[in-house]
GROMACS .gro file of N, CA and C in nm:
model
  372
    1GLN      N    1  -0.926   1.598   3.080
    1GLN     CA    2  -0.829   1.587   2.966
    1GLN      C    3  -0.936   1.652   2.826
    2VAL      N    4  -0.864   1.737   2.745
    2VAL     CA    5  -0.939   1.765   2.613
    2VAL      C    6  -0.925   1.671   2.503
    3GLN      N    7  -1.014   1.639   2.421
    3GLN     CA    8  -1.003   1.578   2.304
    3GLN      C    9  -0.973   1.669   2.184
    4LEU      N   10  -0.891   1.610   2.104
    4LEU     CA   11  -0.825   1.689   1.989
    4LEU      C   12  -0.817   1.620   1.852
    5VAL      N   13  -0.862   1.657   1.767
    5VAL     CA   14  -0.876   1.589   1.633
    5VAL      C   15  -0.839   1.726   1.536
    6GLU      N   16  -0.722   1.631   1.451
    6GLU     CA   17  -0.670   1.711   1.347
    6GLU      C   18  -0.679   1.710   1.216
    7SER      N   19  -0.689   1.791   1.137
    7SER     CA   20  -0.726   1.788   0.999
    7SER      C   21  -0.638   1.876   0.907
    8GLY      N   22  -0.631   1.847   0.782
    8GLY     CA   23  -0.575   1.940   0.701
    8GLY      C   24  -0.447   1.888   0.615
    9GLY      N   25  -0.410   1.760   0.651
    9GLY     CA   26  -0.275   1.722   0.582
    9GLY      C   27  -0.314   1.668   0.473
   10GLY      N   28  -0.219   1.644   0.409
   10GLY     CA   29  -0.232   1.581   0.234
   10GLY      C   30  -0.076   1.593   0.169
   11LEU      N   31  -0.078   1.554   0.077
   11LEU     CA   32   0.034   1.561  -0.046
   11LEU      C   33   0.042   1.689  -0.113
   12VAL      N   34   0.177   1.772  -0.109
   12VAL     CA   35   0.172   1.896  -0.158
   12VAL      C   36   0.322   1.879  -0.205
   13GLN      N   37   0.363   1.967  -0.316
   13GLN     CA   38   0.476   1.981  -0.369
   13GLN      C   39   0.549   2.078  -0.288
   14ALA      N   40   0.706   2.076  -0.302
   14ALA     CA   41   0.778   2.151  -0.232
   14ALA      C   42   0.764   2.311  -0.261
   15GLY      N   43   0.751   2.396  -0.156
   15GLY     CA   44   0.715   2.569  -0.196
   15GLY      C   45   0.577   2.547  -0.183
   16ASP      N   46   0.491   2.455  -0.165
   16ASP     CA   47   0.358   2.496  -0.155
   16ASP      C   48   0.316   2.535   0.013
   17SER      N   49   0.202   2.552   0.046
   17SER     CA   50   0.155   2.594   0.183
   17SER      C   51   0.022   2.499   0.205
   18LEU      N   52   0.017   2.485   0.339
   18LEU     CA   53  -0.091   2.398   0.375
   18LEU      C   54  -0.125   2.465   0.533
   19ARG      N   55  -0.245   2.458   0.557
   19ARG     CA   56  -0.267   2.487   0.695
   19ARG      C   57  -0.352   2.345   0.767
   20LEU      N   58  -0.306   2.332   0.884
   20LEU     CA   59  -0.358   2.198   0.975
   20LEU      C   60  -0.466   2.285   1.058
   21SER      N   61  -0.553   2.211   1.106
   21SER     CA   62  -0.646   2.261   1.238
   21SER      C   63  -0.650   2.143   1.326
   22CYS      N   64  -0.673   2.211   1.439
   22CYS     CA   65  -0.687   2.119   1.524
   22CYS      C   66  -0.800   2.141   1.643
   23ALA      N   67  -0.912   2.083   1.634
   23ALA     CA   68  -1.059   2.108   1.720
   23ALA      C   69  -1.022   2.038   1.821
   24ALA      N   70  -1.077   2.118   1.936
   24ALA     CA   71  -1.049   2.082   2.061
   24ALA      C   72  -1.201   2.044   2.105
   25SER      N   73  -1.232   1.947   2.214
   25SER     CA   74  -1.369   1.937   2.241
   25SER      C   75  -1.352   2.003   2.420
   26GLY      N   76  -1.475   2.047   2.475
   26GLY     CA   77  -1.470   2.095   2.588
   26GLY      C   78  -1.498   2.240   2.620
   27ARG      N   79  -1.526   2.286   2.719
   27ARG     CA   80  -1.555   2.446   2.732
   27ARG      C   81  -1.427   2.500   2.788
   28THR      N   82  -1.332   2.442   2.782
   28THR     CA   83  -1.218   2.504   2.897
   28THR      C   84  -1.090   2.514   2.808
   29PHE      N   85  -1.104   2.517   2.650
   29PHE     CA   86  -1.003   2.555   2.571
   29PHE      C   87  -0.909   2.639   2.612
   30ARG      N   88  -0.950   2.766   2.677
   30ARG     CA   89  -0.877   2.883   2.716
   30ARG      C   90  -0.777   2.842   2.835
   31SER      N   91  -0.771   2.700   2.884
   31SER     CA   92  -0.719   2.680   2.972
   31SER      C   93  -0.598   2.602   2.949
   32TYR      N   94  -0.565   2.579   2.837
   32TYR     CA   95  -0.460   2.509   2.778
   32TYR      C   96  -0.348   2.577   2.663
   33ASP      N   97  -0.255   2.574   2.676
   33ASP     CA   98  -0.133   2.589   2.585
   33ASP      C   99  -0.165   2.470   2.493
   34MET      N  100  -0.140   2.514   2.366
   34MET     CA  101  -0.121   2.438   2.253
   34MET      C  102  -0.026   2.416   2.174
   35GLY      N  103   0.024   2.291   2.147
   35GLY     CA  104   0.137   2.255   2.095
   35GLY      C  105   0.159   2.173   1.968
   36TRP      N  106   0.217   2.198   1.872
   36TRP     CA  107   0.217   2.093   1.734
   36TRP      C  108   0.364   2.038   1.750
   37PHE      N  109   0.339   1.869   1.703
   37PHE     CA  110   0.479   1.808   1.733
   37PHE      C  111   0.451   1.756   1.570
   38ARG      N  112   0.564   1.691   1.533
   38ARG     CA  113   0.586   1.597   1.402
   38ARG      C  114   0.688   1.477   1.428
   39GLN      N  115   0.611   1.371   1.355
   39GLN     CA  116   0.719   1.257   1.372
   39GLN      C  117   0.715   1.197   1.252
   40ASP      N  118   0.825   1.166   1.206
   40ASP     CA  119   0.844   1.097   1.039
   40ASP      C  120   0.890   0.952   1.117
   41ALA      N  121   0.856   0.862   0.990
   41ALA     CA  122   0.895   0.735   1.008
   41ALA      C  123   1.020   0.710   1.069
   42GLY      N  124   1.054   0.619   1.147
   42GLY     CA  125   1.198   0.594   1.209
   42GLY      C  126   1.276   0.730   1.292
   43LYS      N  127   1.191   0.821   1.311
   43LYS     CA  128   1.272   0.928   1.371
   43LYS      C  129   1.202   0.933   1.506
   44GLU      N  130   1.272   1.013   1.583
   44GLU     CA  131   1.196   1.082   1.724
   44GLU      C  132   1.088   1.179   1.716
   45ARG      N  133   0.983   1.193   1.792
   45ARG     CA  134   0.910   1.310   1.755
   45ARG      C  135   0.969   1.442   1.800
   46GLU      N  136   0.944   1.533   1.738
   46GLU     CA  137   1.007   1.644   1.698
   46GLU      C  138   0.882   1.787   1.765
   47PHE      N  139   0.929   1.855   1.842
   47PHE     CA  140   0.856   1.974   1.856
   47PHE      C  141   0.875   2.063   1.742
   48VAL      N  142   0.754   2.117   1.704
   48VAL     CA  143   0.738   2.230   1.624
   48VAL      C  144   0.725   2.357   1.661
   49GLY      N  145   0.610   2.372   1.744
   49GLY     CA  146   0.582   2.506   1.784
   49GLY      C  147   0.470   2.508   1.904
   50PHE      N  148   0.461   2.622   1.964
   50PHE     CA  149   0.346   2.626   2.031
   50PHE      C  150   0.278   2.769   2.045
   51ILE      N  151   0.171   2.780   2.108
   51ILE     CA  152   0.096   2.908   2.109
   51ILE      C  153   0.059   2.894   2.273
   52SER      N  154   0.065   2.990   2.360
   52SER     CA  155   0.026   3.014   2.500
   52SER      C  156  -0.131   3.000   2.527
   53TRP      N  157  -0.187   2.958   2.630
   53TRP     CA  158  -0.329   2.975   2.652
   53TRP      C  159  -0.384   3.111   2.575
   54ASN      N  160  -0.338   3.226   2.602
   54ASN     CA  161  -0.399   3.338   2.591
   54ASN      C  162  -0.347   3.377   2.457
   55GLY      N  163  -0.298   3.322   2.376
   55GLY     CA  164  -0.217   3.361   2.257
   55GLY      C  165  -0.114   3.498   2.254
   56GLY      N  166  -0.088   3.495   2.374
   56GLY     CA  167   0.011   3.602   2.381
   56GLY      C  168   0.188   3.580   2.380
   57SER      N  169   0.214   3.411   2.363
   57SER     CA  170   0.322   3.382   2.329
   57SER      C  171   0.339   3.267   2.253
   58THR      N  172   0.438   3.258   2.134
   58THR     CA  173   0.446   3.157   2.045
   58THR      C  174   0.616   3.107   2.068
   59ALA      N  175   0.631   3.001   2.036
   59ALA     CA  176   0.759   2.989   2.008
   59ALA      C  177   0.768   2.869   1.897
   60TYR      N  178   0.914   2.864   1.822
   60TYR     CA  179   0.896   2.771   1.730
   60TYR      C  180   1.047   2.682   1.739
   61ALA      N  181   1.050   2.581   1.654
   61ALA     CA  182   1.161   2.508   1.628
   61ALA      C  183   1.231   2.584   1.537
   62ASP      N  184   1.381   2.598   1.524
   62ASP     CA  185   1.446   2.634   1.433
   62ASP      C  186   1.429   2.602   1.288
   63SER      N  187   1.402   2.470   1.267
   63SER     CA  188   1.382   2.425   1.135
   63SER      C  189   1.242   2.475   1.080
   64VAL      N  190   1.179   2.532   1.145
   64VAL     CA  191   1.032   2.602   1.094
   64VAL      C  192   1.030   2.716   1.118
   65LYS      N  193   1.095   2.809   1.201
   65LYS     CA  194   1.087   2.963   1.207
   65LYS      C  195   1.124   3.016   1.078
   66GLY      N  196   1.002   3.134   1.098
   66GLY     CA  197   0.992   3.188   0.962
   66GLY      C  198   0.908   3.145   0.869
   67ARG      N  199   0.873   3.005   0.869
   67ARG     CA  200   0.792   2.952   0.736
   67ARG      C  201   0.646   2.908   0.812
   68PHE      N  202   0.670   2.859   0.943
   68PHE     CA  203   0.524   2.806   1.007
   68PHE      C  204   0.492   2.918   1.096
   69THR      N  205   0.316   2.894   1.134
   69THR     CA  206   0.285   3.035   1.210
   69THR      C  207   0.178   2.966   1.268
   70ILE      N  208   0.170   2.941   1.421
   70ILE     CA  209   0.065   2.912   1.503
   70ILE      C  210  -0.022   3.016   1.525
   71SER      N  211  -0.147   2.974   1.523
   71SER     CA  212  -0.254   3.070   1.588
   71SER      C  213  -0.367   2.994   1.658
   72ARG      N  214  -0.474   3.052   1.735
   72ARG     CA  215  -0.570   3.009   1.802
   72ARG      C  216  -0.719   3.085   1.744
   73ASP      N  217  -0.805   3.011   1.767
   73ASP     CA  218  -0.961   3.094   1.759
   73ASP      C  219  -1.013   3.030   1.891
   74ASP      N  220  -1.033   3.102   1.979
   74ASP     CA  221  -1.096   3.044   2.091
   74ASP      C  222  -1.251   3.042   2.090
   75ALA      N  223  -1.309   3.125   2.009
   75ALA     CA  224  -1.437   3.098   1.998
   75ALA      C  225  -1.475   2.982   1.909
   76LYS      N  226  -1.378   2.911   1.815
   76LYS     CA  227  -1.399   2.801   1.742
   76LYS      C  228  -1.340   2.700   1.822
   77ASN      N  229  -1.270   2.655   1.926
   77ASN     CA  230  -1.197   2.563   1.991
   77ASN      C  231  -1.092   2.511   1.903
   78THR      N  232  -1.010   2.618   1.820
   78THR     CA  233  -0.947   2.525   1.723
   78THR      C  234  -0.808   2.622   1.732
   79VAL      N  235  -0.704   2.526   1.686
   79VAL     CA  236  -0.577   2.564   1.680
   79VAL      C  237  -0.523   2.582   1.534
   80TYR      N  238  -0.456   2.644   1.488
   80TYR     CA  239  -0.409   2.639   1.352
   80TYR      C  240  -0.234   2.616   1.337
   81LEU      N  241  -0.203   2.559   1.215
   81LEU     CA  242  -0.063   2.549   1.182
   81LEU      C  243  -0.053   2.578   1.061
   82GLN      N  244   0.014   2.721   1.023
   82GLN     CA  245  -0.016   2.750   0.886
   82GLN      C  246   0.146   2.729   0.861
   83MET      N  247   0.145   2.642   0.731
   83MET     CA  248   0.301   2.624   0.705
   83MET      C  249   0.301   2.661   0.554
   84ASN      N  250   0.413   2.730   0.540
   84ASN     CA  251   0.437   2.800   0.425
   84ASN      C  252   0.569   2.724   0.373
   85SER      N  253   0.608   2.773   0.228
   85SER     CA  254   0.753   2.730   0.188
   85SER      C  255   0.771   2.563   0.230
   86LEU      N  256   0.718   2.478   0.220
   86LEU     CA  257   0.726   2.355   0.273
   86LEU      C  258   0.846   2.286   0.194
   87LYS      N  259   0.916   2.205   0.259
   87LYS     CA  260   1.035   2.150   0.213
   87LYS      C  261   0.992   1.979   0.205
   88PRO      N  262   1.074   1.897   0.137
   88PRO     CA  263   1.047   1.744   0.149
   88PRO      C  264   1.084   1.703   0.312
   89GLU      N  265   1.180   1.772   0.376
   89GLU     CA  266   1.189   1.737   0.520
   89GLU      C  267   1.083   1.780   0.621
   90ASP      N  268   0.994   1.831   0.581
   90ASP     CA  269   0.862   1.862   0.656
   90ASP      C  270   0.784   1.733   0.676
   91THR      N  271   0.826   1.655   0.576
   91THR     CA  272   0.711   1.530   0.565
   91THR      C  273   0.726   1.458   0.695
   92ALA      N  274   0.593   1.446   0.730
   92ALA     CA  275   0.603   1.383   0.889
   92ALA      C  276   0.430   1.355   0.913
   93VAL      N  277   0.401   1.279   1.018
   93VAL     CA  278   0.242   1.305   1.082
   93VAL      C  279   0.263   1.402   1.167
   94TYR      N  280   0.187   1.505   1.156
   94TYR     CA  281   0.169   1.612   1.263
   94TYR      C  282   0.054   1.578   1.376
   95TYR      N  283   0.101   1.620   1.497
   95TYR     CA  284   0.014   1.583   1.601
   95TYR      C  285  -0.003   1.749   1.659
   96CYS      N  286  -0.147   1.770   1.707
   96CYS     CA  287  -0.128   1.865   1.818
   96CYS      C  288  -0.151   1.841   1.960
   97ALA      N  289  -0.136   1.898   2.029
   97ALA     CA  290  -0.139   1.854   2.188
   97ALA      C  291  -0.158   1.972   2.278
   98ALA      N  292  -0.215   1.934   2.393
   98ALA     CA  293  -0.245   2.045   2.502
   98ALA      C  294  -0.192   2.013   2.640
   99ARG      N  295  -0.133   2.125   2.678
   99ARG     CA  296  -0.070   2.120   2.821
   99ARG      C  297  -0.174   2.227   2.922
  100ASN      N  298  -0.219   2.191   3.034
  100ASN     CA  299  -0.248   2.290   3.112
  100ASN      C  300  -0.180   2.444   3.140
  101ARG      N  301  -0.245   2.526   3.121
  101ARG     CA  302  -0.165   2.643   3.129
  101ARG      C  303  -0.067   2.662   3.255
  102PHE      N  304  -0.099   2.592   3.360
  102PHE     CA  305  -0.035   2.618   3.485
  102PHE      C  306   0.058   2.519   3.495
  103THR      N  307   0.078   2.427   3.400
  103THR     CA  308   0.168   2.312   3.403
  103THR      C  309   0.334   2.405   3.430
  104LEU      N  310   0.387   2.339   3.531
  104LEU     CA  311   0.541   2.409   3.559
  104LEU      C  312   0.659   2.313   3.475
  105VAL      N  313   0.618   2.230   3.421
  105VAL     CA  314   0.710   2.172   3.335
  105VAL      C  315   0.772   2.241   3.215
  106PRO      N  316   0.895   2.296   3.224
  106PRO     CA  317   0.949   2.369   3.090
  106PRO      C  318   0.907   2.310   2.963
  107MET      N  319   0.871   2.410   2.879
  107MET     CA  320   0.858   2.399   2.735
  107MET      C  321   0.964   2.300   2.646
  108PRO      N  322   0.931   2.235   2.580
  108PRO     CA  323   0.827   2.193   2.526
  108PRO      C  324   0.771   2.035   2.597
  109GLY      N  325   0.772   2.028   2.721
  109GLY     CA  326   0.739   1.904   2.792
  109GLY      C  327   0.581   1.966   2.859
  110GLY      N  328   0.534   1.863   2.922
  110GLY     CA  329   0.386   1.907   3.001
  110GLY      C  330   0.276   1.840   2.930
  111PHE      N  331   0.289   1.824   2.785
  111PHE     CA  332   0.165   1.803   2.696
  111PHE      C  333   0.107   1.672   2.741
  112SER      N  334  -0.018   1.674   2.763
  112SER     CA  335  -0.072   1.567   2.838
  112SER      C  336  -0.206   1.494   2.735
  113SER      N  337  -0.256   1.571   2.652
  113SER     CA  338  -0.347   1.552   2.572
  113SER      C  339  -0.300   1.556   2.393
  114TRP      N  340  -0.343   1.443   2.320
  114TRP     CA  341  -0.280   1.430   2.196
  114TRP      C  342  -0.383   1.410   2.099
  115GLY      N  343  -0.358   1.424   1.972
  115GLY     CA  344  -0.453   1.421   1.894
  115GLY      C  345  -0.388   1.305   1.814
  116GLN      N  346  -0.496   1.254   1.713
  116GLN     CA  347  -0.446   1.098   1.647
  116GLN      C  348  -0.333   1.164   1.528
  117GLY      N  349  -0.318   1.264   1.505
  117GLY     CA  350  -0.221   1.290   1.401
  117GLY      C  351  -0.277   1.315   1.250
  118THR      N  352  -0.222   1.373   1.182
  118THR     CA  353  -0.251   1.398   1.022
  118THR      C  354  -0.149   1.403   0.929
  119GLN      N  355  -0.152   1.325   0.828
  119GLN     CA  356  -0.009   1.335   0.763
  119GLN      C  357  -0.006   1.437   0.677
  120VAL      N  358   0.105   1.474   0.655
  120VAL     CA  359   0.185   1.565   0.554
  120VAL      C  360   0.290   1.510   0.506
  121THR      N  361   0.250   1.486   0.338
  121THR     CA  362   0.371   1.466   0.278
  121THR      C  363   0.418   1.603   0.154
  122VAL      N  364   0.552   1.614   0.154
  122VAL     CA  365   0.579   1.706   0.052
  122VAL      C  366   0.677   1.650  -0.052
  123SER      N  367   0.633   1.664  -0.151
  123SER     CA  368   0.733   1.599  -0.277
  123SER      C  369   0.818   1.697  -0.330
  124SER      N  370   0.961   1.655  -0.363
  124SER     CA  371   1.048   1.749  -0.409
  124SER      C  372   0.999   1.760  -0.568
   0.00000   0.00000   0.00000
């Protein structure tokens, strides 16, 4: 499995932007589809988006489409979540996750490696 460490969370105001990073260990980063999820207190974990192992495909939850962008830098073993026009309802702990690119489980399932999460708080 791959080890994941998120960073970049913080407290921002509504309308601000924030970029989260997720650094992965190991030499097989390109074997993994990478996803972002979030979970607010008392709520279920929510799929935010994903990027395929080769960067050729992305998909986003309707709640973030047009505001959030996922990218990856394979040379740095890092995946990013660029968040623009943040809203108070985006407040949550954000987790990155990895799944093997050969996984047959339909998206957003099949993620087997998870980071520890980073808190994003958006004030109104």
